[in-house]
Coordinates of C-alpha atoms and ligand atoms in Angstrom, one line a residue:
Chain A
X1 CA 0.0 0.0 0.0
X2 CA 1.4 3.3 -1.1
X3 CA 0.4 6.6 0.5
X4 CA 0.5 9.6 -1.8
X5 CA 2.6 11.9 0.5
X6 CA 2.5 14.8 -1.9
X7 CA -1.3 14.6 -1.8
X8 CA -1.3 14.4 2.0
X9 CA 0.8 17.5 2.3
X10 CA -1.5 19.4 0.0
X11 CA -4.6 18.2 1.7
X12 CA -3.1 19.1 5.1
X13 CA -2.7 22.7 3.9
X14 CA -6.1 22.8 2.4
X15 CA -7.7 21.4 5.5
X16 CA -6.2 24.0 7.7
X17 CA -8.6 26.4 6.0
X18 CA -11.4 24.4 7.5
X19 CA -10.3 24.8 11.1
X20 CA -11.8 28.3 11.5
X21 CA -15.2 27.0 10.4
X22 CA -14.9 24.0 12.8
X23 CA -14.0 26.3 15.6
X24 CA -16.7 28.8 14.6
X25 CA -19.3 26.1 15.0
X26 CA -17.9 25.0 18.4
X27 CA -17.6 28.5 19.8
X28 CA -21.0 29.8 18.5
X29 CA -22.6 26.6 19.8
X30 CA -21.1 26.9 23.2
X31 CA -21.9 30.6 23.5
X32 CA -25.5 30.1 22.8
X33 CA -25.9 26.7 24.5
X34 CA -24.3 27.8 27.8
X35 CA -27.0 30.4 28.8
X36 CA -29.8 28.2 27.3
X37 CA -28.5 25.2 29.2
X38 CA -28.3 27.2 32.4
X39 CA -31.9 28.4 31.9
X40 CA -32.9 24.8 31.4
X41 CA -31.1 23.8 34.6
X42 CA -32.9 26.5 36.5
X43 CA -36.2 25.1 35.1
X44 CA -35.3 21.6 36.1
X45 CA -34.4 22.6 39.6
X46 CA -37.3 25.0 39.9
X47 CA -40.8 24.5 41.3
X48 CA -42.8 24.5 38.0
X49 CA -43.9 21.0 37.3
X50 CA -44.7 21.6 33.6
X51 CA -41.3 23.2 33.1
X52 CA -39.5 20.3 34.8
X53 CA -41.3 17.8 32.7
X54 CA -40.8 19.6 29.4
X55 CA -37.1 20.0 30.1
X56 CA -36.7 16.3 31.0
X57 CA -38.6 15.3 27.9
X58 CA -36.4 17.5 25.7
X59 CA -33.2 16.1 27.2
X60 CA -34.3 12.5 26.8
X61 CA -35.4 13.2 23.2
X62 CA -32.2 14.9 22.1
X63 CA -29.9 12.5 23.9
X64 CA -31.9 9.4 22.9
X65 CA -31.6 10.0 19.1
X66 CA -28.5 9.8 16.9
X67 CA -27.1 13.1 15.9
X68 CA -26.8 11.9 12.3
X69 CA -30.5 11.3 12.3
X70 CA -31.2 14.7 13.7
X71 CA -29.1 16.3 11.0
X72 CA -30.8 14.4 8.2
X73 CA -34.2 15.2 9.7
X74 CA -33.5 18.9 10.3
X75 CA -31.7 19.4 7.1
X76 CA -34.6 18.1 5.1
X77 CA -37.3 19.7 7.2
X78 CA -36.0 23.1 8.1
X79 CA -35.3 24.6 4.6
X80 CA -38.6 23.4 3.3
X81 CA -40.5 24.6 6.4
X82 CA -38.8 28.0 6.3
X83 CA -39.3 28.4 2.6
X84 CA -43.0 27.7 3.2
X85 CA -43.2 30.2 6.0
X86 CA -41.4 32.9 4.1
X87 CA -43.2 32.5 0.8
X88 CA -46.7 31.4 1.8
X89 CA -47.2 32.9 5.2
X90 CA -45.2 36.1 5.0
X91 CA -45.5 36.6 1.3
X92 CA -41.8 37.5 0.9
X93 CA -39.6 36.4 -2.0
X94 CA -36.4 35.6 0.0
X95 CA -34.7 32.4 -1.3
X96 CA -34.1 30.4 1.8
X97 CA -32.0 27.8 -0.2
X98 CA -29.2 30.3 -0.6
X99 CA -28.7 30.8 3.2
X100 CA -25.3 29.7 4.6
X101 CA -25.7 26.1 5.7
X102 CA -23.6 26.7 8.8
X103 CA -26.8 28.1 10.3
X104 CA -28.4 24.6 10.1
X105 CA -25.2 23.2 11.8
X106 CA -25.6 25.8 14.6
X107 CA -29.2 24.7 15.1
X108 CA -28.4 21.0 15.4
X109 CA -25.4 21.4 17.6
X110 CA -27.1 24.0 19.8
X111 CA -30.0 21.7 20.4
X112 CA -27.7 18.9 21.4
X113 CA -25.2 20.9 23.5
X114 CA -28.0 22.7 25.4
X115 CA -29.4 19.4 26.5
X116 CA -26.0 18.1 27.6
X117 CA -24.9 21.3 29.4
X118 CA -28.2 21.5 31.2
X119 CA -27.3 18.1 32.8
X120 CA -23.7 19.1 33.4
X121 CA -24.8 22.3 35.2
X122 CA -27.4 20.6 37.2
X123 CA -25.1 18.0 38.7
X124 CA -22.5 20.7 39.3
X125 CA -24.9 22.9 41.2
X126 CA -25.9 20.0 43.4
X127 CA -22.2 19.4 44.4
X128 CA -22.2 22.8 46.2
X129 CA -23.7 22.1 49.6
X130 CA -26.8 24.2 50.5
X131 CA -25.3 25.3 53.8
X132 CA -23.3 27.9 51.9
X133 CA -26.5 29.4 50.5
X134 CA -27.9 29.6 54.0
X135 CA -24.7 31.1 55.3
X136 CA -25.0 33.8 52.6
X137 CA -28.6 34.5 53.4
X138 CA -27.8 34.6 57.1
X139 CA -25.3 37.5 56.6
X140 CA -27.9 39.4 54.6
X141 CA -27.0 38.5 51.0
X142 CA -30.0 37.8 48.7
X143 CA -30.3 34.6 46.7
X144 CA -29.1 36.2 43.5
X145 CA -26.0 37.5 45.1
X146 CA -25.3 34.1 46.7
X147 CA -25.7 32.3 43.4
X148 CA -23.5 34.7 41.5
X149 CA -20.7 35.1 44.1
X150 CA -20.7 31.8 46.0
X151 CA -22.6 28.9 44.3
X152 CA -22.0 29.4 40.6
X153 CA -18.3 29.9 40.8
X154 CA -17.9 26.7 42.7
X155 CA -20.3 24.8 40.5
X156 CA -18.5 26.0 37.4
X157 CA -15.2 24.8 38.8
X158 CA -16.8 21.4 39.5
X159 CA -18.3 21.4 36.0
X160 CA -15.1 22.2 34.1
X161 CA -14.1 18.5 33.4
X162 CA -17.5 17.8 32.1
X163 CA -17.6 21.0 30.1
X164 CA -14.3 20.0 28.6
X165 CA -15.8 16.6 27.6
X166 CA -18.8 18.3 26.1
X167 CA -16.6 20.6 24.1
X168 CA -14.4 17.8 22.8
X169 CA -17.5 15.8 21.9
X170 CA -18.9 18.8 20.1
X171 CA -15.7 19.4 18.3
X172 CA -15.7 15.8 17.1
X173 CA -19.4 15.9 16.0
X174 CA -18.8 19.0 14.0
X175 CA -17.3 16.6 11.5
X176 CA -20.9 15.7 10.6
X177 CA -21.5 19.2 9.4
X178 CA -20.3 18.1 5.9
X179 CA -23.7 16.4 5.6
X180 CA -25.2 19.9 5.6
X181 CA -22.6 21.0 3.0
X182 CA -20.7 23.1 5.5
X183 CA -17.1 23.5 4.4
X184 CA -15.4 22.4 7.6
X185 CA -12.3 20.2 8.0
X186 CA -14.0 17.0 7.1
X187 CA -15.8 18.4 4.1
X188 CA -12.6 19.9 2.6
X189 CA -10.8 16.6 3.1
X190 CA -13.6 14.7 1.4
X191 CA -13.6 17.1 -1.6
X192 CA -9.9 16.9 -2.0
X193 CA -10.0 13.1 -1.9
X194 CA -12.8 12.8 -4.4
X195 CA -10.7 14.0 -7.3
X196 CA -8.2 11.2 -7.2
X197 CA -10.0 8.8 -4.9
X198 CA -7.4 9.3 -2.1
X199 CA -9.8 8.9 0.7
X200 CA -7.5 6.9 2.9
X201 CA -4.8 9.6 2.8
X202 CA -7.3 12.4 3.3
X203 CA -8.9 10.7 6.4
X204 CA -5.4 10.0 7.8
X205 CA -4.7 13.7 7.6
X206 CA -7.8 14.8 9.3
X207 CA -7.5 12.1 12.0
X208 CA -4.3 13.9 12.9
X209 CA -5.9 17.3 12.7
X210 CA -8.8 16.3 15.0
X211 CA -6.4 14.8 17.5
X212 CA -4.5 18.0 17.5
X213 CA -7.6 20.2 17.9
X214 CA -8.9 18.0 20.7
X215 CA -5.6 18.0 22.5
X216 CA -5.6 21.8 22.2
X217 CA -9.0 22.1 23.8
X218 CA -8.1 19.7 26.6
X219 CA -4.9 21.6 27.3
X220 CA -6.8 24.9 27.6
X221 CA -9.3 23.3 29.9
X222 CA -6.6 21.7 32.0
X223 CA -5.0 25.0 32.6
X224 CA -8.3 26.6 33.4
X225 CA -9.2 23.9 35.9
X226 CA -5.9 24.3 37.6
X227 CA -6.4 28.0 38.0
X228 CA -10.0 27.7 39.0
X229 CA -9.4 25.0 41.7
X230 CA -6.7 27.0 43.5
X231 CA -9.0 27.3 46.5
X232 CA -9.2 23.5 46.8
X233 CA -5.5 23.0 47.2
X234 CA -4.7 22.3 50.9
X235 CA -1.7 24.1 52.3
X236 CA 1.0 21.9 53.8
X237 CA -0.3 19.7 56.6
X238 CA 1.9 21.5 59.1
X239 CA 0.2 24.8 58.4
X240 CA -3.3 23.3 58.4
X241 CA -2.7 21.7 61.8
X242 CA -1.2 24.6 63.6
X243 CA -3.7 25.7 66.1
X244 CA -4.2 29.0 67.7
X245 CA -2.6 29.3 71.1
Chain B
X1 CA -35.0 43.6 72.3
X2 CA -36.1 40.4 70.6
X3 CA -39.3 38.6 71.5
X4 CA -40.8 35.7 69.7
X5 CA -44.1 34.2 70.6
X6 CA -46.0 31.0 69.9
X7 CA -43.7 29.6 67.2
X8 CA -45.2 26.6 65.6
X9 CA -43.6 24.5 62.9
X10 CA -44.3 21.1 61.4
X11 CA -42.5 19.0 58.8
X12 CA -45.4 17.0 57.3
X13 CA -47.1 15.3 60.3
X14 CA -44.1 15.9 62.5
X15 CA -44.9 18.9 64.8
X16 CA -41.4 20.0 65.6
X17 CA -42.2 23.3 67.4
X18 CA -45.5 23.4 69.3
X19 CA -45.8 26.9 70.5
X20 CA -42.4 28.2 71.7
X21 CA -41.9 31.7 73.3
X22 CA -38.5 33.2 73.7
X23 CA -37.3 36.6 74.8
X24 CA -33.8 38.0 74.6
X25 CA -32.7 41.3 76.1
X26 CA -29.6 43.2 75.2
X27 CA -26.5 41.5 76.6
X28 CA -28.3 38.2 77.3
X29 CA -26.6 34.9 76.8
X30 CA -29.4 32.5 76.3
X31 CA -28.4 28.9 76.2
X32 CA -30.8 26.4 74.8
X33 CA -30.5 22.8 76.0
X34 CA -32.4 19.7 75.0
X35 CA -32.2 16.2 73.7
X36 CA -31.6 15.5 70.0
X37 CA -34.7 16.1 67.9
X38 CA -36.3 18.4 70.4
X39 CA -36.4 21.3 67.8
X40 CA -33.5 23.5 68.9
X41 CA -32.1 23.9 65.4
X42 CA -35.5 24.4 63.9
X43 CA -36.2 27.2 66.5
X44 CA -32.9 29.0 65.7
X45 CA -33.5 28.7 62.0
X46 CA -37.0 30.1 62.3
X47 CA -35.6 33.2 64.1
X48 CA -33.5 33.9 61.0
X49 CA -36.2 32.9 58.5
X50 CA -33.9 30.1 57.2
X51 CA -36.9 28.1 58.0
X52 CA -40.5 29.4 57.6
X53 CA -42.5 28.9 60.8
X54 CA -46.1 28.0 60.4
X55 CA -47.2 30.4 63.1
X56 CA -45.8 32.9 65.5
X57 CA -45.0 36.6 65.9
X58 CA -41.7 38.4 66.3
X59 CA -40.9 41.8 67.9
X60 CA -37.4 42.8 67.2
X61 CA -36.7 46.4 68.2
X62 CA -38.9 48.4 65.8
X63 CA -39.8 45.4 63.7
X64 CA -43.2 43.8 64.3
X65 CA -44.0 40.8 62.1
X66 CA -45.7 37.5 61.8
X67 CA -43.3 34.7 61.2
X68 CA -45.5 33.2 58.6
X69 CA -45.7 35.3 55.5
X70 CA -43.3 38.0 56.5
X71 CA -42.4 40.3 53.6
X72 CA -39.1 40.1 51.9
X73 CA -38.1 43.5 53.3
X74 CA -38.8 42.4 56.8
X75 CA -36.9 39.2 56.4
X76 CA -33.9 41.1 55.0
X77 CA -34.1 43.5 57.9
X78 CA -34.2 40.8 60.5
X79 CA -31.3 39.0 58.8
X80 CA -29.2 42.2 59.0
X81 CA -29.8 42.4 62.7
X82 CA -28.8 38.7 63.3
X83 CA -25.9 36.5 62.4
X84 CA -25.7 32.7 62.5
X85 CA -22.9 30.4 63.3
X86 CA -23.4 27.0 61.9
X87 CA -22.5 23.6 63.2
X88 CA -20.8 22.8 60.0
X89 CA -19.2 26.3 59.6
X90 CA -20.7 26.6 56.1
X91 CA -17.8 28.8 55.0
X92 CA -17.7 29.9 51.4
X93 CA -15.2 27.4 50.0
X94 CA -14.2 29.6 47.1
X95 CA -13.2 32.6 49.3
X96 CA -10.3 33.1 51.7
X97 CA -10.8 33.7 55.4
X98 CA -10.7 37.4 54.8
X99 CA -13.0 37.3 51.8
X100 CA -15.5 35.1 53.8
X101 CA -15.7 37.8 56.4
X102 CA -15.8 40.7 54.0
X103 CA -18.6 39.3 51.9
X104 CA -21.4 40.2 54.2
X105 CA -20.0 43.7 54.6
X106 CA -19.3 44.5 50.9
X107 CA -22.1 42.6 49.2
X108 CA -24.9 42.7 51.7
X109 CA -24.3 46.0 53.4
X110 CA -22.5 47.9 50.7
X111 CA -19.6 48.9 53.0
X112 CA -16.8 50.4 51.0
X113 CA -14.1 47.8 50.3
X114 CA -11.3 49.4 52.2
X115 CA -13.4 49.9 55.3
X116 CA -14.8 46.3 55.0
X117 CA -11.2 45.0 54.8
X118 CA -10.3 46.7 58.0
X119 CA -13.4 45.5 59.8
X120 CA -12.9 42.0 58.5
X121 CA -9.3 42.0 59.7
X122 CA -10.3 43.2 63.1
X123 CA -12.9 40.4 63.4
X124 CA -10.3 37.8 62.4
X125 CA -7.8 39.2 64.8
X126 CA -10.4 39.0 67.6
X127 CA -10.9 35.2 66.9
X128 CA -7.1 34.7 66.9
X129 CA -6.6 34.3 63.1
X130 CA -4.5 37.3 62.4
X131 CA -2.1 35.0 60.5
X132 CA -4.7 33.2 58.4
X133 CA -6.3 36.0 56.3
X134 CA -5.4 34.5 53.0
X135 CA -6.1 30.9 53.8
X136 CA -8.9 29.1 52.1
X137 CA -11.3 27.0 54.3
X138 CA -9.8 23.8 52.9
X139 CA -6.4 25.0 54.3
X140 CA -7.7 25.5 57.9
X141 CA -8.4 23.1 60.7
X142 CA -12.0 22.7 61.9
X143 CA -11.5 24.9 64.9
X144 CA -10.0 27.6 62.7
X145 CA -12.8 27.3 60.2
X146 CA -15.4 27.7 63.0
X147 CA -13.5 30.8 64.2
X148 CA -13.7 32.2 60.7
X149 CA -17.4 31.4 60.9
X150 CA -17.6 33.4 64.1
X151 CA -15.6 36.3 62.6
X152 CA -17.9 36.4 59.6
X153 CA -20.9 36.6 62.0
X154 CA -19.4 39.3 64.3
X155 CA -18.1 41.5 61.5
X156 CA -21.5 42.6 60.5
X157 CA -22.2 43.9 64.0
X158 CA -25.4 42.0 64.5
X159 CA -27.7 42.8 67.4
X160 CA -28.0 39.0 68.2
X161 CA -25.5 36.3 67.5
X162 CA -27.0 32.8 67.0
X163 CA -24.9 29.7 67.5
X164 CA -26.2 26.2 66.6
X165 CA -23.9 23.7 68.2
X166 CA -20.8 25.5 67.1
X167 CA -18.4 22.9 68.5
X168 CA -20.2 19.6 67.9
X169 CA -18.4 18.9 64.5
X170 CA -15.0 19.5 66.1
X171 CA -12.4 17.1 67.4
X172 CA -12.3 17.4 71.2
X173 CA -8.9 19.1 71.2
X174 CA -10.2 21.9 69.0
X175 CA -13.4 22.6 71.0
X176 CA -11.6 24.7 73.6
X177 CA -10.3 27.4 71.2
X178 CA -13.8 28.0 69.8
X179 CA -15.4 28.2 73.3
X180 CA -12.7 30.6 74.4
X181 CA -13.6 32.9 71.6
X182 CA -17.3 32.7 72.5
X183 CA -16.5 33.4 76.1
X184 CA -14.6 36.5 75.1
X185 CA -17.6 37.7 73.1
X186 CA -19.8 37.1 76.0
X187 CA -17.6 39.0 78.3
X188 CA -17.6 41.9 75.9
X189 CA -21.4 42.1 76.2
X190 CA -22.5 40.5 73.0
X191 CA -26.1 39.3 72.9
X192 CA -26.1 35.6 72.0
X193 CA -28.5 32.6 71.6
X194 CA -26.5 29.4 71.9
X195 CA -27.5 25.8 71.4
X196 CA -24.8 23.6 72.8
X197 CA -24.1 20.4 74.5
X198 CA -21.1 21.8 76.3
X199 CA -22.5 21.9 79.8
X200 CA -19.6 23.4 81.7
X201 CA -19.5 26.2 79.1
X202 CA -23.3 26.7 79.4
X203 CA -23.1 27.0 83.2
X204 CA -20.3 29.6 82.9
X205 CA -21.7 32.0 80.4
X206 CA -25.5 31.6 80.4
X207 CA -27.6 34.4 81.7
X208 CA -30.6 32.3 80.9
X209 CA -30.9 28.6 80.3
X210 CA -33.8 27.2 78.3
X211 CA -34.6 23.5 78.3
X212 CA -36.5 22.2 75.4
X213 CA -38.0 18.8 74.8
X214 CA -40.5 17.6 72.3
X215 CA -41.0 20.9 70.6
X216 CA -41.9 22.9 73.8
X217 CA -40.0 24.8 76.4
X218 CA -40.1 22.6 79.5
X219 CA -38.5 25.1 81.8
X220 CA -36.3 28.1 81.8
X221 CA -34.3 30.0 84.4
X222 CA -30.9 31.2 85.5
X223 CA -28.0 28.8 84.9
X224 CA -27.7 28.2 88.6
X225 CA -31.4 27.4 89.0
X226 CA -31.6 25.0 86.1
X227 CA -28.3 23.2 86.8
X228 CA -28.7 22.9 90.6
X229 CA -32.4 22.9 91.2
X230 CA -34.4 22.1 88.1
X231 CA -38.1 22.2 88.8
X232 CA -39.2 19.7 86.1
X233 CA -38.3 16.0 86.3
X234 CA -37.6 15.9 82.5
X235 CA -35.0 18.6 83.0
X236 CA -33.3 16.8 85.8
X237 CA -33.3 13.5 83.9
X238 CA -31.7 15.2 80.9
X239 CA -29.0 16.9 83.0
X240 CA -28.2 13.7 84.8
X241 CA -27.7 12.0 81.5
X242 CA -25.6 14.6 79.7
X243 CA -23.5 15.5 82.7
X244 CA -22.6 11.8 82.9
X245 CA -21.9 11.5 79.2
X246 CA -20.1 14.6 78.3
X247 CA -16.4 15.3 79.0
X248 CA -15.6 18.6 80.5
X249 CA -13.7 20.8 78.1
X250 CA -13.0 24.0 80.0
Ligands
LIG301 N1 -35.9 20.0 56.8 C1 -36.6 19.0 57.5 N2 -37.5 18.2 57.0 C2 -38.1 17.3 57.7 N3 -37.9 17.1 59.0 C3 -37.1 17.9 59.7 C4 -36.3 18.9 59.0 N4 -35.5 19.6 59.8 C5 -35.7 19.0 61.0 N5 -36.6 18.0 60.9 C6 -37.1 17.2 62.1 O1 -37.5 18.1 63.1 C7 -37.2 17.5 64.3 C8 -36.4 18.5 65.1 O2 -35.1 18.7 64.5 P1 -34.0 19.7 65.0 O3 -32.9 19.6 64.1 O4 -34.7 21.0 65.2 O5 -33.6 19.1 66.4 P2 -32.4 19.5 67.3 O6 -33.1 19.8 68.7 O7 -31.6 20.6 66.7 O8 -31.6 18.1 67.4 P3 -30.0 17.9 67.5 O9 -29.6 18.1 68.9 O10 -29.9 16.5 67.0 O11 -29.4 18.9 66.6 C9 -36.5 16.2 64.1 O12 -37.4 15.2 64.3 C10 -36.1 16.3 62.6 O13 -36.1 15.0 62.1
LIG302 MG1 -29.7 20.7 65.9

């Protein structure tokens, strides 16, 4: 088996142009999903029964169906549906089929990531014992202040490893965006490969690229975790044991 | 100064407080004794609205309110006049000792930061932690953590300090340092309500001892009267049992 190294080198350069698109999907998705996911967490932990049920149903639906299927479904449904709405309901002449397909990618990944993050945030909030909330109230802080200053910072620290996982998973699943004709890393590799049927080489190249990108994300999170968890690091035992005399 | 009447509180079918009255005057050290499950913690929590009583009224200086359905403003006012020291310290884990103490000043009372820092340092100095300002709770011993808890409470200059078994989560050798701080506060004229199982300490500092059992106050009086000549058989029984079980710390 001979690998076409020349082709691999060219593909590598080509594929680098897809990285901004890949990261764009990841970052936009996270920026939108984080607040939405947090809202959903609040709904889940709240008193409203209907809200709780709806949130639970949403999460189990999104997490219980394959992303590929969601993409196929949304990508056949959304454009047609939007086209119908624009043409028939609003009477406008905008051609929905020319819209940047990355928007559909956003929709799919935001739907998924919101569900995942809502679970991540929920379990993280529950790791902060409620005594600290009571202590905050007892010295005159209100609930909002206690959440912002005491509870959420600790919950976020606890959630960082899971947020890292979520981000890495998201990064990997952006490779499905080619199904919606988004020109991300995977799509570019496939296009390059299709001319000379060098699929194997192209896939090897993007394997490497994805490993690199994922390691990068994990590295960034690792540093963040270390900085955020400074308050958990016990001083030397001797210090901690020295008692007031 | 503080007078609460006819507090009732149930958890489901379990009537934990069945009409409790309590009165605290300026400078009083009220010690509440009672067996486990008698409702002591619940009573303290109701005073601070951490728990919502089902019934009862409160008069606290110029505040007059029902305990049930008190408005947010009234609750906030009461909380600013009281401070709570918890059995499990409940320190803010993401804040240093100094930040723990400053939080109530800067955030809740809008004290300017520089002034808050001075007051917080003073409070920490008072509890003997002048060399621990920048330590996180995870870097402090239990006794030190509880003293930060006390500093956090006294820094906001509350009219009443509420202690719920402040030493019962501590190793025996660390209890003394916390009780010493509390004694110091008592001698300086602080007004305190204390639930404790430290009988020797109770006898020494209490200006009034309240004995609770089964959600009611069985008897109350001076430390001397309760400890040496209890009127009620239940009180006597309880004291015989705990004085036998508990080690003397001070
Ligand atoms: N949040 C709650 N939900 C249900 N029941 C509760 C709750 N808090 C307390 N109780 C019940 O109320 C009763 C009194 O509890 P409380 O904690 O006030 O007793 P205590 O006198 O402080 O006891 P201890 O000395 O063990 O601390 C107990 O039977 C307890 O099970
Ligand atoms: Mg208790």
